[in-house]
mmCIF file of C-alpha atoms and ligand atoms in Angstrom:
data_model
loop_
_atom_site.group_PDB
_atom_site.id
_atom_site.type_symbol
_atom_site.label_atom_id
_atom_site.label_comp_id
_atom_site.label_asym_id
_atom_site.label_seq_id
_atom_site.Cartn_x
_atom_site.Cartn_y
_atom_site.Cartn_z
ATOM 1 C CA MET P 1 -242.591 -139.537 -80.121
ATOM 2 C CA THR P 2 -240.304 -141.419 -77.990
ATOM 3 C CA GLY P 3 -239.333 -143.389 -80.932
ATOM 4 C CA ALA P 4 -238.264 -140.538 -82.572
ATOM 5 C CA THR P 5 -236.052 -139.439 -79.680
ATOM 6 C CA GLU P 6 -234.427 -142.937 -79.498
ATOM 7 C CA GLN P 7 -233.937 -142.527 -83.085
ATOM 8 C CA LEU P 8 -232.020 -139.228 -82.869
ATOM 9 C CA GLU P 9 -229.784 -140.767 -80.069
ATOM 10 C CA LYS P 10 -229.025 -143.796 -82.307
ATOM 11 C CA LEU P 11 -228.194 -141.285 -85.111
ATOM 12 C CA GLU P 12 -225.834 -139.285 -82.785
ATOM 13 C CA GLN P 13 -223.977 -142.112 -81.226
ATOM 14 C CA GLU P 14 -223.348 -143.560 -84.942
ATOM 15 C CA ILE P 15 -222.202 -139.951 -86.161
ATOM 16 C CA LEU P 16 -220.118 -138.998 -83.241
ATOM 17 C CA ALA P 17 -218.498 -142.696 -83.527
ATOM 18 C CA ALA P 18 -217.538 -141.825 -87.104
ATOM 19 C CA VAL P 19 -216.250 -138.540 -86.343
ATOM 20 C CA SER P 20 -213.933 -139.981 -83.812
ATOM 21 C CA GLY P 21 -213.071 -142.762 -86.171
ATOM 22 C CA ALA P 22 -212.072 -140.503 -89.079
ATOM 23 C CA GLY P 23 -208.360 -141.375 -89.406
ATOM 24 C CA ASP P 24 -207.541 -138.535 -91.823
ATOM 25 C CA GLU P 25 -209.011 -134.952 -92.736
ATOM 26 C CA ARG P 26 -210.417 -136.499 -95.864
ATOM 27 C CA THR P 27 -212.380 -139.117 -94.002
ATOM 28 C CA LEU P 28 -213.775 -136.486 -91.624
ATOM 29 C CA GLU P 29 -214.907 -134.204 -94.253
ATOM 30 C CA ASP P 30 -216.883 -137.361 -95.905
ATOM 31 C CA VAL P 31 -218.464 -137.873 -92.401
ATOM 32 C CA ARG P 32 -219.360 -134.017 -92.118
ATOM 33 C CA VAL P 33 -220.970 -134.074 -95.504
ATOM 34 C CA SER P 34 -223.098 -137.268 -94.978
ATOM 35 C CA ALA P 35 -224.622 -135.437 -91.715
ATOM 36 C CA LEU P 36 -224.612 -131.979 -92.174
ATOM 37 C CA GLY P 37 -224.334 -131.784 -96.112
ATOM 38 C CA LYS P 38 -227.276 -130.677 -98.007
ATOM 39 C CA LYS P 39 -228.353 -134.115 -98.384
ATOM 40 C CA GLY P 40 -226.930 -135.375 -94.924
ATOM 41 C CA SER P 41 -229.102 -137.324 -92.574
ATOM 42 C CA VAL P 42 -229.141 -134.262 -89.940
ATOM 43 C CA SER P 43 -230.097 -131.877 -92.683
ATOM 44 C CA LEU P 44 -233.001 -134.170 -94.114
ATOM 45 C CA LEU P 45 -234.446 -134.318 -90.752
ATOM 46 C CA MET P 46 -234.403 -130.600 -90.459
ATOM 47 C CA LYS P 47 -236.095 -130.570 -93.489
ATOM 48 C CA GLY P 48 -238.892 -132.735 -92.273
ATOM 49 C CA LEU P 49 -239.436 -130.350 -89.239
ATOM 50 C CA GLY P 50 -241.698 -128.326 -91.434
ATOM 51 C CA GLY P 51 -244.169 -131.063 -92.202
ATOM 52 C CA MET P 52 -244.474 -131.992 -88.630
ATOM 53 C CA GLU P 53 -247.452 -131.279 -85.853
ATOM 54 C CA PRO P 54 -246.392 -128.223 -83.734
ATOM 55 C CA GLU P 55 -245.978 -130.397 -80.746
ATOM 56 C CA GLU P 56 -243.715 -132.754 -82.156
ATOM 57 C CA ARG P 57 -241.879 -129.761 -84.171
ATOM 58 C CA LYS P 58 -241.462 -128.174 -80.398
ATOM 59 C CA LEU P 59 -239.386 -131.146 -79.134
ATOM 60 C CA MET P 60 -237.637 -131.982 -82.361
ATOM 61 C CA GLY P 61 -236.467 -128.777 -83.276
ATOM 62 C CA PRO P 62 -234.425 -128.265 -80.541
ATOM 63 C CA ALA P 63 -233.366 -131.701 -80.426
ATOM 64 C CA LEU P 64 -232.083 -131.396 -83.861
ATOM 65 C CA ASN P 65 -230.336 -128.274 -83.350
ATOM 66 C CA GLY P 66 -228.706 -129.463 -80.565
ATOM 67 C CA LEU P 67 -227.495 -132.512 -82.331
ATOM 68 C CA LYS P 68 -226.283 -130.395 -85.500
ATOM 69 C CA ASN P 69 -224.271 -128.225 -82.793
ATOM 70 C CA LYS P 70 -222.644 -131.267 -81.221
ATOM 71 C CA ILE P 71 -221.569 -133.024 -84.381
ATOM 72 C CA GLY P 72 -220.258 -129.643 -85.661
ATOM 73 C CA ASP P 73 -218.192 -129.332 -82.316
ATOM 74 C CA ALA P 74 -217.064 -132.735 -82.498
ATOM 75 C CA ILE P 75 -215.854 -132.439 -86.134
ATOM 76 C CA ALA P 76 -214.037 -129.318 -85.368
ATOM 77 C CA ASP P 77 -212.291 -130.973 -82.439
ATOM 78 C CA ARG P 78 -211.492 -133.779 -84.578
ATOM 79 C CA GLN P 79 -210.039 -131.681 -87.369
ATOM 80 C CA GLY P 80 -207.757 -129.713 -84.687
ATOM 81 C CA ALA P 81 -206.404 -133.192 -83.701
ATOM 82 C CA LEU P 82 -205.887 -134.477 -87.149
ATOM 83 C CA HIS P 83 -204.360 -131.470 -88.195
ATOM 84 C CA GLU P 84 -201.756 -131.815 -85.398
ATOM 85 C CA VAL P 85 -200.983 -135.159 -86.265
ATOM 86 C CA ALA P 86 -200.406 -134.278 -89.634
ATOM 87 C CA LEU P 87 -197.960 -131.447 -88.682
ATOM 88 C CA GLU P 88 -196.166 -133.735 -86.302
ATOM 89 C CA ALA P 89 -195.562 -136.367 -89.190
ATOM 90 C CA ARG P 90 -194.613 -133.748 -91.833
ATOM 91 C CA LEU P 91 -192.049 -131.826 -89.426
ATOM 92 C CA ALA P 92 -190.702 -135.437 -88.379
ATOM 93 C CA GLY P 93 -190.451 -136.233 -92.188
ATOM 94 C CA GLU P 94 -188.592 -133.091 -92.834
ATOM 95 C CA ARG P 95 -186.219 -133.128 -90.060
ATOM 96 C CA ILE P 96 -182.886 -132.379 -91.172
ATOM 97 C CA ASP P 97 -179.775 -133.767 -88.914
ATOM 98 C CA VAL P 98 -177.321 -130.724 -89.375
ATOM 99 C CA THR P 99 -174.666 -132.566 -87.471
ATOM 100 C CA LEU P 100 -174.477 -135.434 -90.268
ATOM 101 C CA PRO P 101 -171.267 -135.117 -92.298
ATOM 102 C CA VAL P 102 -171.232 -133.390 -96.002
ATOM 103 C CA ARG P 103 -172.072 -136.213 -98.561
ATOM 104 C CA PRO P 104 -169.109 -136.421 -100.944
ATOM 105 C CA GLU P 105 -171.022 -136.178 -104.164
ATOM 106 C CA ARG P 106 -172.017 -132.485 -103.507
ATOM 107 C CA LYS P 107 -169.216 -130.622 -105.709
ATOM 108 C CA GLY P 108 -170.286 -126.939 -105.083
ATOM 109 C CA THR P 109 -167.009 -124.998 -104.445
ATOM 110 C CA ILE P 110 -166.233 -121.504 -103.409
ATOM 111 C CA HIS P 111 -164.958 -119.236 -106.313
ATOM 112 C CA PRO P 112 -161.542 -118.047 -105.682
ATOM 113 C CA VAL P 113 -162.789 -114.203 -105.752
ATOM 114 C CA SER P 114 -165.132 -115.240 -102.923
ATOM 115 C CA GLN P 115 -162.260 -117.171 -101.102
ATOM 116 C CA VAL P 116 -159.657 -114.214 -101.649
ATOM 117 C CA LEU P 117 -162.519 -111.632 -100.450
ATOM 118 C CA ASP P 118 -163.058 -113.665 -97.124
ATOM 119 C CA GLU P 119 -159.384 -113.825 -96.623
ATOM 120 C CA VAL P 120 -158.889 -110.060 -97.105
ATOM 121 C CA VAL P 121 -161.733 -109.333 -94.790
ATOM 122 C CA GLN P 122 -160.213 -111.808 -92.314
ATOM 123 C CA ILE P 123 -156.917 -109.914 -92.506
ATOM 124 C CA PHE P 124 -158.397 -106.377 -92.272
ATOM 125 C CA GLY P 125 -161.227 -107.387 -89.580
ATOM 126 C CA ASP P 126 -158.346 -108.487 -87.348
ATOM 127 C CA MET P 127 -156.860 -105.025 -87.637
ATOM 128 C CA GLY P 128 -160.241 -103.159 -87.033
ATOM 129 C CA PHE P 129 -161.514 -102.563 -90.141
ATOM 130 C CA ALA P 130 -165.190 -102.546 -90.778
ATOM 131 C CA VAL P 131 -166.638 -103.606 -94.488
ATOM 132 C CA ALA P 132 -168.175 -100.738 -96.217
ATOM 133 C CA GLU P 133 -170.193 -100.741 -99.639
ATOM 134 C CA GLY P 134 -171.264 -98.338 -102.221
ATOM 135 C CA PRO P 135 -173.502 -98.113 -105.266
ATOM 136 C CA HIS P 136 -172.331 -99.856 -108.598
ATOM 137 C CA ILE P 137 -173.880 -97.038 -110.602
ATOM 138 C CA GLU P 138 -172.209 -93.478 -109.716
ATOM 139 C CA THR P 139 -172.714 -90.286 -110.474
ATOM 140 C CA ASP P 140 -169.653 -88.173 -111.968
ATOM 141 C CA PHE P 141 -169.105 -86.457 -108.696
ATOM 142 C CA TYR P 142 -168.405 -89.869 -106.434
ATOM 143 C CA ASN P 143 -166.466 -91.672 -109.414
ATOM 144 C CA PHE P 144 -164.350 -88.671 -110.487
ATOM 145 C CA GLU P 145 -165.035 -85.039 -109.143
ATOM 146 C CA ALA P 146 -165.016 -85.364 -105.421
ATOM 147 C CA LEU P 147 -161.955 -87.856 -106.247
ATOM 148 C CA ASN P 148 -159.919 -84.792 -107.618
ATOM 149 C CA ILE P 149 -160.413 -86.228 -111.315
ATOM 150 C CA PRO P 150 -161.678 -83.345 -113.202
ATOM 151 C CA ALA P 151 -163.566 -83.711 -116.542
ATOM 152 C CA GLU P 152 -160.224 -82.999 -118.438
ATOM 153 C CA HIS P 153 -158.107 -85.057 -116.527
ATOM 154 C CA PRO P 154 -156.143 -87.572 -118.566
ATOM 155 C CA ALA P 155 -156.825 -90.355 -115.529
ATOM 156 C CA ARG P 156 -160.495 -90.185 -117.167
ATOM 157 C CA GLN P 157 -159.359 -91.833 -120.471
ATOM 158 C CA GLU P 158 -157.403 -94.535 -118.544
ATOM 159 C CA HIS P 159 -160.462 -95.496 -116.807
ATOM 160 C CA ASP P 160 -162.498 -96.688 -120.252
ATOM 161 C CA THR P 161 -165.744 -95.609 -118.498
ATOM 162 C CA PHE P 162 -168.991 -97.105 -119.214
ATOM 163 C CA TYR P 163 -171.272 -94.172 -119.485
ATOM 164 C CA PHE P 164 -175.033 -94.387 -119.351
ATOM 165 C CA ASN P 165 -177.399 -92.271 -121.512
ATOM 166 C CA GLU P 166 -177.671 -88.424 -120.991
ATOM 167 C CA ARG P 167 -180.215 -87.241 -118.352
ATOM 168 C CA GLU P 168 -182.558 -84.529 -118.809
ATOM 169 C CA ASP P 169 -180.100 -82.249 -117.062
ATOM 170 C CA GLY P 170 -177.157 -83.397 -119.128
ATOM 171 C CA SER P 171 -175.420 -85.376 -116.504
ATOM 172 C CA ARG P 172 -174.358 -89.174 -117.148
ATOM 173 C CA MET P 173 -174.271 -91.806 -114.640
ATOM 174 C CA VAL P 174 -171.303 -94.210 -115.105
ATOM 175 C CA LEU P 175 -170.689 -97.817 -114.183
ATOM 176 C CA ARG P 176 -168.224 -97.159 -111.078
ATOM 177 C CA THR P 177 -164.751 -97.406 -112.530
ATOM 178 C CA HIS P 178 -162.831 -98.411 -109.328
ATOM 179 C CA THR P 179 -163.846 -98.653 -105.278
ATOM 180 C CA SER P 180 -162.811 -95.284 -104.393
ATOM 181 C CA PRO P 181 -166.047 -93.297 -104.485
ATOM 182 C CA VAL P 182 -166.980 -95.458 -101.303
ATOM 183 C CA GLN P 183 -164.226 -93.430 -99.773
ATOM 184 C CA ILE P 184 -166.131 -90.338 -100.254
ATOM 185 C CA ARG P 185 -169.496 -92.036 -99.429
ATOM 186 C CA THR P 186 -167.865 -93.060 -95.991
ATOM 187 C CA MET P 187 -166.803 -89.613 -94.912
ATOM 188 C CA GLU P 188 -170.113 -87.930 -95.949
ATOM 189 C CA LYS P 189 -171.679 -90.832 -93.421
ATOM 190 C CA GLN P 190 -169.266 -91.347 -90.730
ATOM 191 C CA GLU P 191 -167.459 -89.175 -87.947
ATOM 192 C CA PRO P 192 -163.489 -89.806 -87.852
ATOM 193 C CA PRO P 193 -162.040 -92.091 -86.699
ATOM 194 C CA ILE P 194 -162.731 -94.087 -89.716
ATOM 195 C CA ARG P 195 -161.239 -97.606 -90.550
ATOM 196 C CA ILE P 196 -163.113 -99.394 -93.741
ATOM 197 C CA ILE P 197 -162.234 -101.372 -96.302
ATOM 198 C CA ALA P 198 -164.748 -101.540 -99.495
ATOM 199 C CA PRO P 199 -164.867 -104.575 -101.610
ATOM 200 C CA GLY P 200 -167.028 -105.104 -104.641
ATOM 201 C CA ARG P 201 -167.319 -105.045 -108.313
ATOM 202 C CA THR P 202 -165.901 -102.498 -110.474
ATOM 203 C CA TYR P 203 -166.340 -101.916 -114.686
ATOM 204 C CA ARG P 204 -164.167 -100.622 -117.305
ATOM 205 C CA CYS P 205 -164.606 -101.265 -120.900
ATOM 206 C CA ASP P 206 -161.375 -103.472 -121.541
ATOM 207 C CA SER P 207 -160.758 -107.320 -122.355
ATOM 208 C CA ASP P 208 -157.896 -109.469 -122.651
ATOM 209 C CA GLN P 209 -156.039 -111.936 -121.012
ATOM 210 C CA THR P 210 -155.547 -109.833 -117.540
ATOM 211 C CA HIS P 211 -158.773 -107.371 -118.215
ATOM 212 C CA THR P 212 -162.375 -108.030 -118.113
ATOM 213 C CA PRO P 213 -165.093 -105.526 -118.370
ATOM 214 C CA MET P 214 -166.150 -106.480 -114.723
ATOM 215 C CA PHE P 215 -163.534 -107.062 -112.272
ATOM 216 C CA HIS P 216 -163.236 -106.617 -108.017
ATOM 217 C CA GLN P 217 -161.380 -104.219 -106.286
ATOM 218 C CA ILE P 218 -160.950 -103.539 -102.434
ATOM 219 C CA GLU P 219 -160.543 -100.062 -101.456
ATOM 220 C CA GLY P 220 -159.345 -99.203 -97.700
ATOM 221 C CA LEU P 221 -159.581 -95.984 -96.084
ATOM 222 C CA VAL P 222 -158.453 -94.789 -92.553
ATOM 223 C CA ILE P 223 -159.062 -91.103 -91.455
ATOM 224 C CA ASP P 224 -158.470 -89.331 -87.795
ATOM 225 C CA GLU P 225 -156.190 -86.654 -86.806
ATOM 226 C CA THR P 226 -152.727 -88.278 -86.682
ATOM 227 C CA THR P 227 -152.604 -91.121 -88.928
ATOM 228 C CA HIS P 228 -149.570 -90.809 -91.122
ATOM 229 C CA LEU P 229 -147.527 -92.766 -93.707
ATOM 230 C CA GLY P 230 -145.740 -94.925 -91.138
ATOM 231 C CA HIS P 231 -149.181 -96.434 -90.394
ATOM 232 C CA LEU P 232 -149.711 -96.991 -93.939
ATOM 233 C CA LYS P 233 -146.633 -98.900 -94.604
ATOM 234 C CA TRP P 234 -147.148 -101.218 -91.677
ATOM 235 C CA CYS P 235 -150.667 -101.505 -92.616
ATOM 236 C CA LEU P 236 -149.803 -102.765 -96.020
ATOM 237 C CA GLU P 237 -146.907 -104.739 -95.010
ATOM 238 C CA GLU P 238 -148.981 -106.724 -92.212
ATOM 239 C CA PHE P 239 -151.672 -107.209 -95.025
ATOM 240 C CA CYS P 240 -149.301 -108.475 -97.558
ATOM 241 C CA LYS P 241 -147.281 -111.054 -95.202
ATOM 242 C CA ALA P 242 -150.677 -112.450 -94.021
ATOM 243 C CA PHE P 243 -152.156 -112.737 -97.329
ATOM 244 C CA PHE P 244 -149.652 -114.498 -99.264
ATOM 245 C CA GLU P 245 -148.712 -116.418 -96.188
ATOM 246 C CA VAL P 246 -144.970 -115.453 -96.437
ATOM 247 C CA ASN P 247 -143.450 -113.786 -93.121
ATOM 248 C CA ASP P 248 -140.307 -112.654 -94.607
ATOM 249 C CA LEU P 249 -141.968 -110.915 -97.757
ATOM 250 C CA LYS P 250 -139.724 -108.393 -99.514
ATOM 251 C CA MET P 251 -141.656 -104.973 -100.263
ATOM 252 C CA ARG P 252 -140.898 -101.813 -102.174
ATOM 253 C CA PHE P 253 -142.949 -98.669 -101.902
ATOM 254 C CA ARG P 254 -142.314 -96.848 -105.044
ATOM 255 C CA ALA P 255 -143.393 -93.041 -105.770
ATOM 256 C CA SER P 256 -146.201 -92.841 -107.869
ATOM 257 C CA HIS P 257 -149.398 -90.490 -108.629
ATOM 258 C CA PHE P 258 -152.917 -90.755 -108.259
ATOM 259 C CA PRO P 259 -155.122 -87.512 -108.348
ATOM 260 C CA PHE P 260 -156.708 -88.582 -105.077
ATOM 261 C CA THR P 261 -153.620 -89.226 -102.819
ATOM 262 C CA GLU P 262 -150.614 -87.113 -102.126
ATOM 263 C CA PRO P 263 -148.181 -88.430 -101.736
ATOM 264 C CA SER P 264 -148.766 -91.574 -103.635
ATOM 265 C CA MET P 265 -147.051 -94.856 -103.813
ATOM 266 C CA GLU P 266 -147.401 -98.166 -105.515
ATOM 267 C CA VAL P 267 -146.520 -101.414 -103.504
ATOM 268 C CA ASP P 268 -144.422 -104.142 -104.921
ATOM 269 C CA ILE P 269 -143.707 -107.464 -103.644
ATOM 270 C CA GLY P 270 -140.755 -109.396 -104.278
ATOM 271 C CA CYS P 271 -140.759 -112.498 -106.626
ATOM 272 C CA SER P 272 -139.379 -114.717 -109.086
ATOM 273 C CA PHE P 273 -140.755 -114.997 -112.799
ATOM 274 C CA ASP P 274 -138.418 -117.792 -113.400
ATOM 275 C CA ASP P 275 -139.720 -120.854 -115.542
ATOM 276 C CA GLY P 276 -142.316 -118.683 -116.866
ATOM 277 C CA LYS P 277 -144.453 -118.396 -113.626
ATOM 278 C CA VAL P 278 -144.646 -116.197 -110.830
ATOM 279 C CA GLN P 279 -143.520 -117.482 -107.199
ATOM 280 C CA ILE P 280 -144.188 -114.717 -104.478
ATOM 281 C CA GLY P 281 -141.434 -114.136 -101.645
ATOM 282 C CA VAL P 282 -138.692 -115.611 -103.725
ATOM 283 C CA GLY P 283 -136.071 -114.117 -106.113
ATOM 284 C CA ASP P 284 -135.159 -110.569 -107.341
ATOM 285 C CA ASP P 285 -137.866 -109.553 -109.225
ATOM 286 C CA TRP P 286 -140.740 -107.157 -108.158
ATOM 287 C CA LEU P 287 -144.588 -107.296 -108.814
ATOM 288 C CA GLU P 288 -146.717 -104.433 -108.499
ATOM 289 C CA ILE P 289 -149.821 -105.271 -106.178
ATOM 290 C CA LEU P 290 -151.660 -102.290 -105.318
ATOM 291 C CA GLY P 291 -151.785 -98.416 -105.155
ATOM 292 C CA SER P 292 -151.788 -96.356 -102.220
ATOM 293 C CA GLY P 293 -151.257 -92.708 -100.680
ATOM 294 C CA MET P 294 -152.073 -90.197 -98.083
ATOM 295 C CA VAL P 295 -155.574 -89.012 -98.764
ATOM 296 C CA HIS P 296 -155.485 -85.738 -100.631
ATOM 297 C CA PRO P 297 -157.092 -82.745 -98.686
ATOM 298 C CA TYR P 298 -159.188 -81.922 -101.558
ATOM 299 C CA VAL P 299 -160.873 -85.624 -101.392
ATOM 300 C CA ILE P 300 -161.037 -85.069 -97.723
ATOM 301 C CA ARG P 301 -162.769 -81.765 -98.158
ATOM 302 C CA ALA P 302 -165.277 -83.180 -101.062
ATOM 303 C CA GLY P 303 -166.119 -85.947 -98.227
ATOM 304 C CA GLY P 304 -167.603 -83.117 -95.992
ATOM 305 C CA LEU P 305 -164.342 -82.936 -93.620
ATOM 306 C CA ASP P 306 -162.000 -80.719 -92.672
ATOM 307 C CA PRO P 307 -158.461 -81.228 -93.944
ATOM 308 C CA ASP P 308 -156.777 -79.049 -91.355
ATOM 309 C CA ARG P 309 -157.957 -81.315 -88.515
ATOM 310 C CA TYR P 310 -158.131 -84.790 -90.188
ATOM 311 C CA GLN P 311 -155.804 -86.781 -92.377
ATOM 312 C CA GLY P 312 -155.535 -90.394 -93.394
ATOM 313 C CA PHE P 313 -154.365 -92.964 -96.053
ATOM 314 C CA ALA P 314 -156.021 -95.041 -98.762
ATOM 315 C CA PHE P 315 -155.389 -98.050 -100.780
ATOM 316 C CA GLY P 316 -156.827 -99.808 -103.822
ATOM 317 C CA MET P 317 -156.215 -103.007 -105.447
ATOM 318 C CA GLY P 318 -157.661 -105.856 -107.697
ATOM 319 C CA LEU P 319 -159.114 -108.831 -105.957
ATOM 320 C CA ASP P 320 -159.025 -111.038 -108.992
ATOM 321 C CA ARG P 321 -155.261 -110.311 -109.703
ATOM 322 C CA LEU P 322 -154.467 -111.212 -105.732
ATOM 323 C CA ALA P 323 -156.572 -114.412 -106.510
ATOM 324 C CA MET P 324 -154.763 -114.878 -109.850
ATOM 325 C CA LEU P 325 -151.437 -114.515 -108.100
ATOM 326 C CA LYS P 326 -151.833 -116.508 -104.801
ATOM 327 C CA TYR P 327 -153.534 -119.330 -106.522
ATOM 328 C CA GLY P 328 -151.528 -119.661 -109.835
ATOM 329 C CA ILE P 329 -154.449 -118.637 -112.372
ATOM 330 C CA SER P 330 -153.130 -117.543 -115.421
ATOM 331 C CA ASP P 331 -156.185 -116.373 -117.369
ATOM 332 C CA LEU P 332 -158.485 -113.775 -115.907
ATOM 333 C CA ARG P 333 -161.620 -114.153 -118.423
ATOM 334 C CA ALA P 334 -161.828 -118.134 -116.908
ATOM 335 C CA PHE P 335 -163.052 -116.266 -113.613
ATOM 336 C CA PHE P 336 -166.293 -115.230 -115.134
ATOM 337 C CA GLU P 337 -167.156 -118.136 -117.575
ATOM 338 C CA ALA P 338 -169.056 -120.050 -114.898
ATOM 339 C CA ASP P 339 -167.309 -123.416 -116.263
ATOM 340 C CA LEU P 340 -167.894 -126.037 -113.706
ATOM 341 C CA ARG P 341 -164.660 -127.771 -114.732
ATOM 342 C CA TRP P 342 -162.734 -124.874 -113.769
ATOM 343 C CA LEU P 343 -164.731 -124.272 -110.506
ATOM 344 C CA ARG P 344 -164.343 -127.507 -109.358
ATOM 345 C CA HIS P 345 -160.377 -127.399 -110.079
ATOM 346 C CA TYR P 346 -159.528 -123.895 -108.572
ATOM 347 C CA GLY P 347 -162.590 -123.637 -106.215
ATOM 348 C CA PHE P 348 -162.386 -123.716 -102.365
ATOM 349 C CA SER P 349 -163.996 -126.271 -99.685
ATOM 350 C CA ALA P 350 -167.408 -124.612 -98.568
ATOM 351 C CA LEU P 351 -166.577 -126.005 -95.360
ATOM 352 C CA ALA P 352 -163.212 -124.539 -94.791
ATOM 353 C CA GLN P 353 -163.706 -121.204 -93.790
ATOM 354 C CA PRO P 354 -160.320 -118.728 -94.022
ATOM 355 C CA THR P 355 -159.459 -117.454 -90.489
ATOM 356 C CA LEU P 356 -156.239 -116.198 -89.111
ATOM 357 C CA PRO P 357 -155.787 -118.439 -86.302
ATOM 358 C CA GLY P 358 -156.992 -121.544 -88.398
ATOM 359 C CA GLY P 359 -155.262 -120.649 -91.818
ATOM 360 C CA LEU P 360 -156.307 -118.660 -94.669
ATOM 361 C CA SER P 361 -155.944 -120.972 -97.584
HETATM 362 N N1 DAH G 1 -158.725 -96.285 -107.420
HETATM 363 C C1 DAH G 1 -157.561 -96.768 -108.048
HETATM 364 C C2 DAH G 1 -157.480 -97.359 -109.442
HETATM 365 O O1 DAH G 1 -158.800 -97.883 -109.788
HETATM 366 C C3 DAH G 1 -156.649 -97.282 -107.201
HETATM 367 C C4 DAH G 1 -156.097 -96.790 -105.917
HETATM 368 C C5 DAH G 1 -154.985 -96.065 -105.853
HETATM 369 C C6 DAH G 1 -157.172 -96.381 -104.900
HETATM 370 C C7 DAH G 1 -154.589 -95.259 -104.733
HETATM 371 C C8 DAH G 1 -156.576 -95.710 -103.892
HETATM 372 C C9 DAH G 1 -155.052 -95.254 -103.830
HETATM 373 O O2 DAH G 1 -157.223 -95.827 -102.578
HETATM 374 O O3 DAH G 1 -154.635 -94.556 -102.657
HETATM 375 O O4 DAH G 1 -156.812 -97.678 -110.028
#
């Protein structure tokens, strides 16, 4: 009997040595199988318990069970330690030094539309405007009705709207033809004072050198109790000077008509068309860049606000057009062709964030 106990102790030492010697989780698993697996050394000894004399079994049973538990615990401990080591090694291997300079072979660039969007957000952000968003698939109410464009209004024709199929109630959703619906959605959600810009995609069924079926606009809306035309004029002048980076930019506010503003104005900037190219800030020609006006009382009411108490201004402009003008890009369609050569030529460095103090472009 003492022989058997000695043998057990020897086995224990061997197995524990193998456990602590296992250098990886796989080897450790092999050790486990060879001791505690179906045909493992300890399991075989346990199987033998049945054929033992009761006296011997009384001694060997608890001893074998103890051994089994001891080995199990040792394996679990070792497994934890090995896991830790493997994790450390992996983390060390995957470490990235974010302070390293960018590799010059990386050629990704920022698309001109994204660049211009960042620039515009910077400028209006500095004036205290927040960015608002709205859905691209709109109801007739938000895209037209609430903006004072009833069903028979001629402006509907101008918009070349993409309509969805009729729904059960006969109504049809549209792809928003402008960002102006965000005006209504913002007024519904927010108490004045309101000061937002709403950049985003817009859609019209139109395609040529200066039109694509999907394009980008940016809307602006300011509503409170005292905002007047002088504020509109100052705000847009400041924007244009900052955006085109021309301090003495000539500007012209020309009377126009939009259903959702009264009075309405289109804004032109001074430029030259000499030699077949547009140059901003020089020359005696004019270029229209945006539409604007005082928000129509009907629109304020449609947004759920009282037009006798609140007033303000709105404006809208094409982001792609701004990009074309500022960066001398002549064909709008190329914006959306995803041609890498075009992107490398007209794209902007991903690391040069446009900021007012640091420079926009
Ligand atoms: N929604 C107009 C368009 O798509 C642009 C516009 C003009 C927006 C005047 C305005 C505005 O907010 O006041 O043509």
